[in-house]
Amino acid sequence: MKVIVDFCLIPMVGNTSLTPYIAECQEIIADMGLTHTLHAFGTNIEGEWDQVMDVVKRCHWRIHEMGAGRISSTLKIGTRVDRPQSMVEKVDSVRAFLNNQRGEN
Amino acid sequence: MKVIVDFCLIPMVGNTSLTPYIAECQEIIADMGLTHTLHAFGTNIEGEWDQVMDVVKRCHWRIHEMGAGRISSTLKIGTRVDRPQSMVEKVDSVRAFLNNQRGEN
Amino acid sequence: MKVIVDFCLIPMVGNTSLTPYIAECQEIIADMGLTHTLHAFGTNIEGEWDQVMDVVKRCHWRIHEMGAGRISSTLKIGTRVDRPQSMVEKVDSVRAFLNNQRGEN
Amino acid sequence: MKVIVDFCLIPMVGNTSLTPYIAECQEIIADMGLTHTLHAFGTNIEGEWDQVMDVVKRCHWRIHEMGAGRISSTLKIGTRVDRPQSMVEKVDSVRAFLNNQRGEN
């Protein structure tokens, strides 16, 4: 089953930059060949359920290896069986709707 | 690796009770033998990573089978490698701290 | 408008106990007189929208005062206008459903 | 205090398109003049705490007015007092780190 997730991993490392940890996760996601988009509060990933969840697990493992004793992450998980839908379609659908509305006014 | 999660599944079924869906997920979690606690906005589950994630997957599958075309769930995921910690210990630690504070005043 | 939230605040303070921070938030919530329940991954709070959101803001402010340079929290927010529902009713509804099911088998 | 949030609102309207509801929220956010970015699983918004939270409230109110009996939304909330940081800087920091790494190899 296809899944779209929003993954936000927080290594609890105190008062240092999170950038190296987030960058490492980006590499892990890219290495798995999954479609993904980084935003200011997480990363959207789409793919088969098992592959996407495997990436989440690998990120937790790797960030612990990098020295984070604790990790707290949040995952929003979207699945649908009524019809296929990609991440791009979700965003495009809202943008098209807004453009149509503006065109009518 | 052990994990503690907070799992909140929302079947997008419109204006009907979510109770049968949530109850079904409780059964799936209980059948897997995982320690869990239902609260007003999700269920805390603790166990081995693969088992807990398997439960999350089974819940999505089953709720689609029950007729929900779309599901949106949120998962908070906590892992730590510095020391073991159970769900009960997390809550007890805060309660003990509050009781000590009150005792001192 | 009434709201039920699940509030999970993470002070990014590194490798020290989060207990004093979580306990402080519990005091702030209790001082506002709001119905609340601590669980292993957050606190459920119910009340009027403005009061509940004021508590969330006070917690962020106070935890920064306690020395946390950064805070990342998650808030699940439930509102409904079809009928009133309390946190206790949400949990009781699922438990009653499960008990009925078991009674029938 | 400045805040960066990730806001994901789910109107529980059953088997119909969520696009009109999400588009309406985009209009509300834009009307308030807040910097925001739509992604596949929510909208990042930055601004002063009270303004951002006011937008979240207005969205819940408006979506109920549009006919949704129940709404479940998730809000990730980031505040920091150690230094200012915008949404754009968060993403740019990770991208620059990845580019530097690739340049070194």
Tab-separated table of C-alpha atoms in Angstrom:
chain	number	residue	atom	x	y	z
A	1	MET	CA	0.000	0.000	0.000
A	2	LYS	CA	1.198	3.494	-0.857
A	3	VAL	CA	1.656	5.977	1.943
A	4	ILE	CA	2.442	9.681	2.203
A	5	VAL	CA	4.078	10.711	5.466
A	6	ASP	CA	5.359	13.863	7.065
A	7	PHE	CA	8.402	12.975	9.160
A	8	CYS	CA	9.920	15.337	11.720
A	9	LEU	CA	12.795	13.949	13.783
A	10	ILE	CA	14.089	15.796	16.833
A	11	PRO	CA	17.373	14.577	18.305
A	12	MET	CA	17.458	15.717	21.924
A	13	VAL	CA	20.981	17.037	21.853
A	14	GLY	CA	20.648	20.336	23.638
A	15	ASN	CA	21.930	23.651	22.532
A	16	THR	CA	23.657	22.723	19.276
A	17	SER	CA	22.654	22.865	15.649
A	18	LEU	CA	20.263	20.167	14.450
A	19	THR	CA	21.374	20.679	10.856
A	20	PRO	CA	23.894	17.777	10.670
A	21	TYR	CA	21.246	15.358	11.959
A	22	ILE	CA	18.540	16.556	9.586
A	23	ALA	CA	21.010	16.471	6.675
A	24	GLU	CA	21.937	12.886	7.547
A	25	CYS	CA	18.247	11.907	7.426
A	26	GLN	CA	17.923	13.576	4.022
A	27	GLU	CA	20.784	11.407	2.754
A	28	ILE	CA	19.148	8.248	4.111
A	29	ILE	CA	15.828	9.111	2.463
A	30	ALA	CA	17.517	9.985	-0.850
A	31	ASP	CA	19.608	6.798	-0.792
A	32	MET	CA	16.410	4.734	-0.608
A	33	GLY	CA	15.213	6.410	-3.789
A	34	LEU	CA	12.000	7.728	-2.253
A	35	THR	CA	10.273	10.879	-3.488
A	36	HIS	CA	10.642	13.474	-0.733
A	37	THR	CA	10.382	17.196	-0.045
A	38	LEU	CA	12.075	18.986	2.822
A	39	HIS	CA	10.100	21.809	4.460
A	40	ALA	CA	10.688	23.961	7.513
A	41	PHE	CA	9.126	21.482	9.960
A	42	GLY	CA	9.794	18.039	8.519
A	43	THR	CA	10.056	16.061	5.316
A	44	ASN	CA	7.233	14.713	3.167
A	45	ILE	CA	7.979	11.234	1.848
A	46	GLU	CA	5.905	9.039	-0.435
A	47	GLY	CA	6.319	5.378	-1.336
A	48	GLU	CA	5.355	1.859	-0.386
A	49	TRP	CA	4.485	1.490	3.313
A	50	ASP	CA	7.331	-0.884	4.191
A	51	GLN	CA	9.971	1.187	2.427
A	52	VAL	CA	8.865	4.453	4.004
A	53	MET	CA	8.724	2.917	7.483
A	54	ASP	CA	12.132	1.357	6.933
A	55	VAL	CA	13.526	4.830	6.254
A	56	VAL	CA	12.022	6.159	9.485
A	57	LYS	CA	13.663	3.308	11.400
A	58	ARG	CA	17.044	3.825	9.710
A	59	CYS	CA	16.933	7.529	10.603
A	60	HIS	CA	16.292	6.778	14.308
A	61	TRP	CA	19.129	4.205	14.335
A	62	ARG	CA	21.599	6.489	12.563
A	63	ILE	CA	20.861	9.550	14.686
A	64	HIS	CA	21.435	7.503	17.830
A	65	GLU	CA	24.746	6.343	16.302
A	66	MET	CA	25.640	10.017	15.775
A	67	GLY	CA	25.394	10.488	19.524
A	68	ALA	CA	21.813	11.499	20.327
A	69	GLY	CA	20.772	9.631	23.473
A	70	ARG	CA	17.101	10.361	22.939
A	71	ILE	CA	14.990	11.042	19.858
A	72	SER	CA	11.415	12.246	19.656
A	73	SER	CA	9.895	12.275	16.216
A	74	THR	CA	6.441	12.859	14.805
A	75	LEU	CA	5.001	11.108	11.796
A	76	LYS	CA	1.789	12.064	10.025
A	77	ILE	CA	0.652	9.072	7.969
A	78	GLY	CA	-1.829	9.263	5.108
A	79	THR	CA	-3.195	6.233	3.266
A	80	ARG	CA	-6.119	5.982	0.889
A	81	VAL	CA	-7.711	3.123	-0.991
A	82	ASP	CA	-10.373	5.085	-2.862
A	83	ARG	CA	-7.929	6.382	-5.490
A	84	PRO	CA	-4.188	6.974	-5.963
A	85	GLN	CA	-2.829	10.405	-5.038
A	86	SER	CA	0.722	11.761	-4.982
A	87	MET	CA	2.192	14.506	-2.785
A	88	VAL	CA	2.440	16.773	-5.803
A	89	GLU	CA	-1.234	16.260	-6.652
A	90	LYS	CA	-2.288	17.227	-3.129
A	91	VAL	CA	-0.534	20.583	-3.336
A	92	ASP	CA	-1.464	21.191	-6.984
A	93	SER	CA	-5.139	20.536	-6.246
A	94	VAL	CA	-5.253	23.319	-3.640
A	95	ARG	CA	-3.309	25.729	-5.859
A	96	ALA	CA	-5.576	25.053	-8.855
A	97	PHE	CA	-8.664	25.593	-6.686
A	98	LEU	CA	-7.320	28.935	-5.459
A	99	ASN	CA	-6.436	30.021	-8.989
A	100	ASN	CA	-9.904	29.117	-10.270
A	101	GLN	CA	-11.513	31.070	-7.438
A	102	ARG	CA	-9.437	34.134	-8.228
A	103	GLY	CA	-10.251	33.828	-11.917
A	104	GLU	CA	-13.970	33.896	-11.147
A	105	ASN	CA	-13.782	37.076	-9.083
B	1	MET	CA	15.249	-1.310	19.860
B	2	LYS	CA	12.442	-0.403	22.238
B	3	VAL	CA	10.055	2.357	21.255
B	4	ILE	CA	7.227	4.243	22.936
B	5	VAL	CA	4.685	5.713	20.540
B	6	ASP	CA	1.510	7.728	20.724
B	7	PHE	CA	-0.786	6.572	17.929
B	8	CYS	CA	-3.873	8.501	16.850
B	9	LEU	CA	-5.747	7.138	13.841
B	10	ILE	CA	-8.457	9.166	12.144
B	11	PRO	CA	-10.627	7.339	9.614
B	12	MET	CA	-12.087	9.964	7.309
B	13	VAL	CA	-15.624	8.667	7.372
B	14	GLY	CA	-17.630	11.826	7.827
B	15	ASN	CA	-20.365	12.407	10.284
B	16	THR	CA	-20.524	9.049	12.053
B	17	SER	CA	-19.078	7.701	15.275
B	18	LEU	CA	-15.380	6.835	15.232
B	19	THR	CA	-15.819	4.504	18.200
B	20	PRO	CA	-16.077	1.200	16.236
B	21	TYR	CA	-12.847	2.032	14.389
B	22	ILE	CA	-10.936	3.006	17.519
B	23	ALA	CA	-12.235	-0.081	19.326
B	24	GLU	CA	-11.045	-2.280	16.448
B	25	CYS	CA	-7.549	-0.780	16.747
B	26	GLN	CA	-7.582	-1.477	20.496
B	27	GLU	CA	-8.301	-5.127	19.743
B	28	ILE	CA	-5.458	-5.311	17.229
B	29	ILE	CA	-3.010	-3.767	19.715
B	30	ALA	CA	-4.178	-6.063	22.527
B	31	ASP	CA	-3.972	-9.147	20.291
B	32	MET	CA	-0.305	-8.407	19.649
B	33	GLY	CA	0.302	-8.477	23.393
B	34	LEU	CA	1.749	-4.959	23.527
B	35	THR	CA	1.516	-2.760	26.618
B	36	HIS	CA	-0.835	0.088	25.747
B	37	THR	CA	-2.944	2.832	27.306
B	38	LEU	CA	-5.907	4.500	25.639
B	39	HIS	CA	-6.309	8.235	26.258
B	40	ALA	CA	-8.664	10.853	24.871
B	41	PHE	CA	-6.493	11.648	21.843
B	42	GLY	CA	-4.689	8.421	20.984
B	43	THR	CA	-3.112	5.310	22.415
B	44	ASN	CA	0.329	4.965	23.960
B	45	ILE	CA	2.045	1.737	22.957
B	46	GLU	CA	5.413	0.385	24.007
B	47	GLY	CA	7.417	-2.536	22.632
B	48	GLU	CA	10.035	-3.539	20.114
B	49	TRP	CA	10.184	-1.209	17.111
B	50	ASP	CA	9.158	-3.791	14.497
B	51	GLN	CA	6.228	-5.075	16.536
B	52	VAL	CA	4.869	-1.617	17.277
B	53	MET	CA	5.167	-0.523	13.657
B	54	ASP	CA	3.513	-3.749	12.549
B	55	VAL	CA	0.532	-2.868	14.725
B	56	VAL	CA	0.279	0.575	13.163
B	57	LYS	CA	0.265	-1.014	9.704
B	58	ARG	CA	-2.349	-3.610	10.679
B	59	CYS	CA	-4.606	-0.848	12.016
B	60	HIS	CA	-4.421	1.117	8.735
B	61	TRP	CA	-5.146	-2.050	6.729
B	62	ARG	CA	-8.050	-3.120	8.926
B	63	ILE	CA	-9.703	0.322	9.052
B	64	HIS	CA	-9.594	0.502	5.251
B	65	GLU	CA	-11.211	-2.967	5.180
B	66	MET	CA	-13.950	-1.609	7.453
B	67	GLY	CA	-14.791	0.915	4.749
B	68	ALA	CA	-12.729	4.031	5.370
B	69	GLY	CA	-11.460	5.278	2.010
B	70	ARG	CA	-8.899	7.555	3.590
B	71	ILE	CA	-7.000	7.483	6.883
B	72	SER	CA	-4.866	10.181	8.429
B	73	SER	CA	-2.971	9.185	11.539
B	74	THR	CA	-0.318	10.771	13.704
B	75	LEU	CA	2.455	8.903	15.456
B	76	LYS	CA	4.764	10.370	18.057
B	77	ILE	CA	7.825	8.120	18.309
B	78	GLY	CA	10.246	8.100	21.220
B	79	THR	CA	13.462	6.073	21.308
B	80	ARG	CA	16.387	6.315	23.693
B	81	VAL	CA	19.675	4.497	23.954
B	82	ASP	CA	20.995	6.194	27.091
B	83	ARG	CA	18.854	4.077	29.415
B	84	PRO	CA	15.667	1.984	29.369
B	85	GLN	CA	12.405	3.755	30.254
B	86	SER	CA	8.822	2.515	30.244
B	87	MET	CA	5.616	4.491	29.675
B	88	VAL	CA	4.709	4.037	33.326
B	89	GLU	CA	8.070	5.396	34.476
B	90	LYS	CA	7.623	8.539	32.365
B	91	VAL	CA	4.326	9.397	34.036
B	92	ASP	CA	5.448	8.290	37.510
B	93	SER	CA	8.565	10.445	37.293
B	94	VAL	CA	6.510	13.605	36.748
B	95	ARG	CA	4.016	12.674	39.484
B	96	ALA	CA	6.812	11.948	41.986
B	97	PHE	CA	8.477	15.256	41.158
B	98	LEU	CA	5.221	17.142	41.739
B	99	ASN	CA	4.608	15.320	45.023
B	100	ASN	CA	8.117	16.106	46.252
B	101	GLN	CA	7.673	19.761	45.361
B	102	ARG	CA	4.408	19.929	47.276
B	103	GLY	CA	5.985	18.186	50.259
B	104	GLU	CA	8.700	20.817	50.406
B	105	ASN	CA	6.287	23.745	50.413
C	1	MET	CA	-15.897	27.090	21.532
C	2	LYS	CA	-14.807	24.055	23.502
C	3	VAL	CA	-11.626	22.283	22.484
C	4	ILE	CA	-9.851	19.089	23.472
C	5	VAL	CA	-6.115	19.106	22.850
C	6	ASP	CA	-3.199	16.765	23.318
C	7	PHE	CA	-0.158	18.854	24.220
C	8	CYS	CA	3.388	17.480	24.151
C	9	LEU	CA	6.158	19.980	24.863
C	10	ILE	CA	9.797	19.082	24.235
C	11	PRO	CA	12.404	21.448	25.650
C	12	MET	CA	15.587	20.936	23.646
C	13	VAL	CA	17.921	20.745	26.586
C	14	GLY	CA	20.100	17.781	25.698
C	15	ASN	CA	20.979	14.887	27.884
C	16	THR	CA	19.192	15.836	31.100
C	17	SER	CA	15.868	14.880	32.610
C	18	LEU	CA	12.780	16.503	31.113
C	19	THR	CA	10.797	15.829	34.284
C	20	PRO	CA	11.182	19.293	35.892
C	21	TYR	CA	9.962	20.952	32.687
C	22	ILE	CA	6.979	18.640	32.279
C	23	ALA	CA	6.106	19.037	35.962
C	24	GLU	CA	6.202	22.825	35.593
C	25	CYS	CA	3.720	22.603	32.696
C	26	GLN	CA	1.443	20.421	34.813
C	27	GLU	CA	1.410	23.138	37.471
C	28	ILE	CA	0.574	25.816	34.905
C	29	ILE	CA	-2.296	23.744	33.504
C	30	ALA	CA	-3.623	22.935	36.983
C	31	ASP	CA	-3.370	26.584	38.092
C	32	MET	CA	-5.671	27.565	35.207
C	33	GLY	CA	-8.276	25.152	36.527
C	34	LEU	CA	-8.495	23.165	33.312
C	35	THR	CA	-9.456	19.483	33.218
C	36	HIS	CA	-6.336	17.577	32.172
C	37	THR	CA	-4.815	14.092	32.105
C	38	LEU	CA	-1.110	13.358	31.876
C	39	HIS	CA	-0.103	10.358	29.758
C	40	ALA	CA	3.247	8.974	28.642
C	41	PHE	CA	3.473	11.186	25.565
C	42	GLY	CA	1.678	14.406	26.434
C	43	THR	CA	-1.230	15.878	28.344
C	44	ASN	CA	-4.874	15.957	27.309
C	45	ILE	CA	-6.536	19.265	28.175
C	46	GLU	CA	-10.134	20.365	27.687
C	47	GLY	CA	-11.692	23.781	28.012
C	48	GLU	CA	-12.597	26.935	26.164
C	49	TRP	CA	-10.367	27.553	23.123
C	50	ASP	CA	-8.809	30.803	24.400
C	51	GLN	CA	-8.039	29.407	27.847
C	52	VAL	CA	-6.454	26.238	26.510
C	53	MET	CA	-4.326	28.152	24.008
C	54	ASP	CA	-3.301	30.586	26.728
C	55	VAL	CA	-1.989	27.640	28.744
C	56	VAL	CA	0.049	26.420	25.774
C	57	LYS	CA	1.569	29.886	25.419
C	58	ARG	CA	2.336	30.181	29.145
C	59	CYS	CA	4.093	26.795	29.057
C	60	HIS	CA	6.344	27.861	26.147
C	61	TRP	CA	7.178	31.139	27.933
C	62	ARG	CA	7.907	29.497	31.270
C	63	ILE	CA	10.062	26.693	29.839
C	64	HIS	CA	12.169	29.281	28.007
C	65	GLU	CA	12.519	31.148	31.329
C	66	MET	CA	13.727	27.891	32.889
C	67	GLY	CA	16.607	27.917	30.446
C	68	ALA	CA	15.526	26.004	27.349
C	69	GLY	CA	16.781	27.913	24.309
C	70	ARG	CA	14.527	26.024	21.937
C	71	ILE	CA	11.169	24.287	22.329
C	72	SER	CA	9.384	22.028	19.891
C	73	SER	CA	5.883	21.016	20.865
C	74	THR	CA	3.046	19.194	19.183
C	75	LEU	CA	-0.604	19.963	19.681
C	76	LYS	CA	-3.482	17.821	18.462
C	77	ILE	CA	-6.619	19.973	18.419
C	78	GLY	CA	-10.163	18.610	18.322
C	79	THR	CA	-13.255	20.758	17.951
C	80	ARG	CA	-16.816	19.726	17.153
C	81	VAL	CA	-20.024	21.647	16.676
C	82	ASP	CA	-22.363	18.703	16.083
C	83	ARG	CA	-22.603	17.840	19.788
C	84	PRO	CA	-20.677	18.373	23.028
C	85	GLN	CA	-18.162	15.698	24.035
C	86	SER	CA	-15.707	15.515	26.928
C	87	MET	CA	-12.345	13.724	27.110
C	88	VAL	CA	-13.832	11.211	29.522
C	89	GLU	CA	-16.718	10.460	27.151
C	90	LYS	CA	-14.301	9.755	24.290
C	91	VAL	CA	-12.453	7.095	26.275
C	92	ASP	CA	-15.602	5.691	27.910
C	93	SER	CA	-17.285	5.299	24.544
C	94	VAL	CA	-14.510	3.038	23.256
C	95	ARG	CA	-14.390	1.033	26.491
C	96	ALA	CA	-18.168	0.511	26.511
C	97	PHE	CA	-18.074	-0.602	22.874
C	98	LEU	CA	-15.344	-3.152	23.633
C	99	ASN	CA	-17.224	-4.439	26.666
C	100	ASN	CA	-20.420	-4.852	24.666
C	101	GLN	CA	-18.568	-6.750	21.961
C	102	ARG	CA	-17.063	-9.118	24.503
C	103	GLY	CA	-20.458	-9.620	26.122
C	104	GLU	CA	-21.917	-10.694	22.792
C	105	ASN	CA	-19.280	-13.326	22.110
D	1	MET	CA	7.578	35.995	20.663
D	2	LYS	CA	8.098	34.636	17.173
D	3	VAL	CA	6.825	31.167	16.359
D	4	ILE	CA	7.089	28.779	13.437
D	5	VAL	CA	4.267	26.257	13.186
D	6	ASP	CA	3.254	23.420	10.935
D	7	PHE	CA	-0.539	23.389	10.750
D	8	CYS	CA	-2.501	20.466	9.325
D	9	LEU	CA	-6.294	20.722	9.559
D	10	ILE	CA	-8.505	17.722	8.836
D	11	PRO	CA	-12.233	18.389	8.466
D	12	MET	CA	-14.023	15.117	9.171
D	13	VAL	CA	-16.340	15.264	6.221
D	14	GLY	CA	-16.119	11.751	4.859
D	15	ASN	CA	-15.612	10.723	1.303
D	16	THR	CA	-15.388	14.110	-0.402
D	17	SER	CA	-12.523	16.317	-1.494
D	18	LEU	CA	-10.736	18.258	1.239
D	19	THR	CA	-9.427	20.771	-1.292
D	20	PRO	CA	-12.089	23.493	-0.754
D	21	TYR	CA	-11.446	23.429	3.000
D	22	ILE	CA	-7.658	23.557	2.669
D	23	ALA	CA	-7.948	26.340	0.080
D	24	GLU	CA	-10.155	28.330	2.458
D	25	CYS	CA	-7.502	28.055	5.176
D	26	GLN	CA	-4.856	29.255	2.710
D	27	GLU	CA	-6.965	32.343	2.080
D	28	ILE	CA	-7.342	33.013	5.797
D	29	ILE	CA	-3.580	32.684	6.373
D	30	ALA	CA	-2.778	34.903	3.389
D	31	ASP	CA	-5.334	37.529	4.460
D	32	MET	CA	-3.519	37.854	7.792
D	33	GLY	CA	-0.327	38.685	5.931
D	34	LEU	CA	1.655	35.848	7.471
D	35	THR	CA	4.581	34.170	5.693
D	36	HIS	CA	3.457	30.641	4.850
D	37	THR	CA	4.306	27.648	2.674
D	38	LEU	CA	1.868	24.913	1.709
D	39	HIS	CA	3.259	21.377	1.561
D	40	ALA	CA	1.664	17.980	1.021
D	41	PHE	CA	0.809	17.453	4.700
D	42	GLY	CA	0.173	20.896	6.118
D	43	THR	CA	1.204	24.530	5.978
D	44	ASN	CA	4.236	26.131	7.607
D	45	ILE	CA	3.424	29.546	9.053
D	46	GLU	CA	5.725	32.030	10.792
D	47	GLY	CA	4.889	35.158	12.744
D	48	GLU	CA	4.136	36.531	16.174
D	49	TRP	CA	2.624	33.911	18.496
D	50	ASP	CA	-0.747	35.651	18.952
D	51	GLN	CA	-1.234	36.273	15.246
D	52	VAL	CA	-0.367	32.717	14.253
D	53	MET	CA	-2.644	31.234	16.901
D	54	ASP	CA	-5.419	33.590	15.844
D	55	VAL	CA	-5.145	32.189	12.316
D	56	VAL	CA	-5.433	28.625	13.624
D	57	LYS	CA	-8.588	29.604	15.517
D	58	ARG	CA	-10.103	31.390	12.519
D	59	CYS	CA	-9.500	28.305	10.371
D	60	HIS	CA	-11.297	26.025	12.839
D	61	TRP	CA	-14.239	28.467	13.062
D	62	ARG	CA	-14.515	28.914	9.302
D	63	ILE	CA	-14.291	25.194	8.470
D	64	HIS	CA	-17.082	24.493	10.946
D	65	GLU	CA	-19.118	27.247	9.226
D	66	MET	CA	-18.490	25.479	5.910
D	67	GLY	CA	-20.266	22.442	7.321
D	68	ALA	CA	-17.675	20.228	8.991
D	69	GLY	CA	-19.173	18.936	12.237
D	70	ARG	CA	-15.814	17.820	13.585
D	71	ILE	CA	-12.242	18.960	12.972
D	72	SER	CA	-9.029	17.310	14.063
D	73	SER	CA	-5.885	19.295	13.430
D	74	THR	CA	-2.238	18.937	14.356
D	75	LEU	CA	0.091	21.803	15.115
D	76	LYS	CA	3.846	21.524	15.501
D	77	ILE	CA	5.062	24.614	17.354
D	78	GLY	CA	8.665	25.817	17.395
D	79	THR	CA	9.919	28.712	19.513
D	80	ARG	CA	13.465	29.729	20.303
D	81	VAL	CA	14.974	32.477	22.402
D	82	ASP	CA	18.640	31.768	21.722
D	83	ARG	CA	18.591	33.450	18.307
D	84	PRO	CA	16.098	34.428	15.597
D	85	GLN	CA	15.489	31.922	12.798
D	86	SER	CA	13.085	31.978	9.864
D	87	MET	CA	11.452	29.062	8.036
D	88	VAL	CA	13.607	29.777	5.000
D	89	GLU	CA	16.793	29.685	7.077
D	90	LYS	CA	15.882	26.281	8.519
D	91	VAL	CA	15.572	24.718	5.070
D	92	ASP	CA	18.548	26.629	3.605
D	93	SER	CA	20.786	25.523	6.467
D	94	VAL	CA	20.171	21.832	5.690
D	95	ARG	CA	20.591	22.368	1.942
D	96	ALA	CA	23.860	24.279	2.401
D	97	PHE	CA	25.185	21.542	4.702
D	98	LEU	CA	24.354	18.865	2.122
D	99	ASN	CA	25.970	20.870	-0.669
D	100	ASN	CA	29.154	21.395	1.375
D	101	GLN	CA	29.343	17.678	2.128
D	102	ARG	CA	29.012	16.812	-1.540
D	103	GLY	CA	31.626	19.396	-2.457
D	104	GLU	CA	34.093	17.760	-0.063
D	105	ASN	CA	33.676	14.286	-1.522
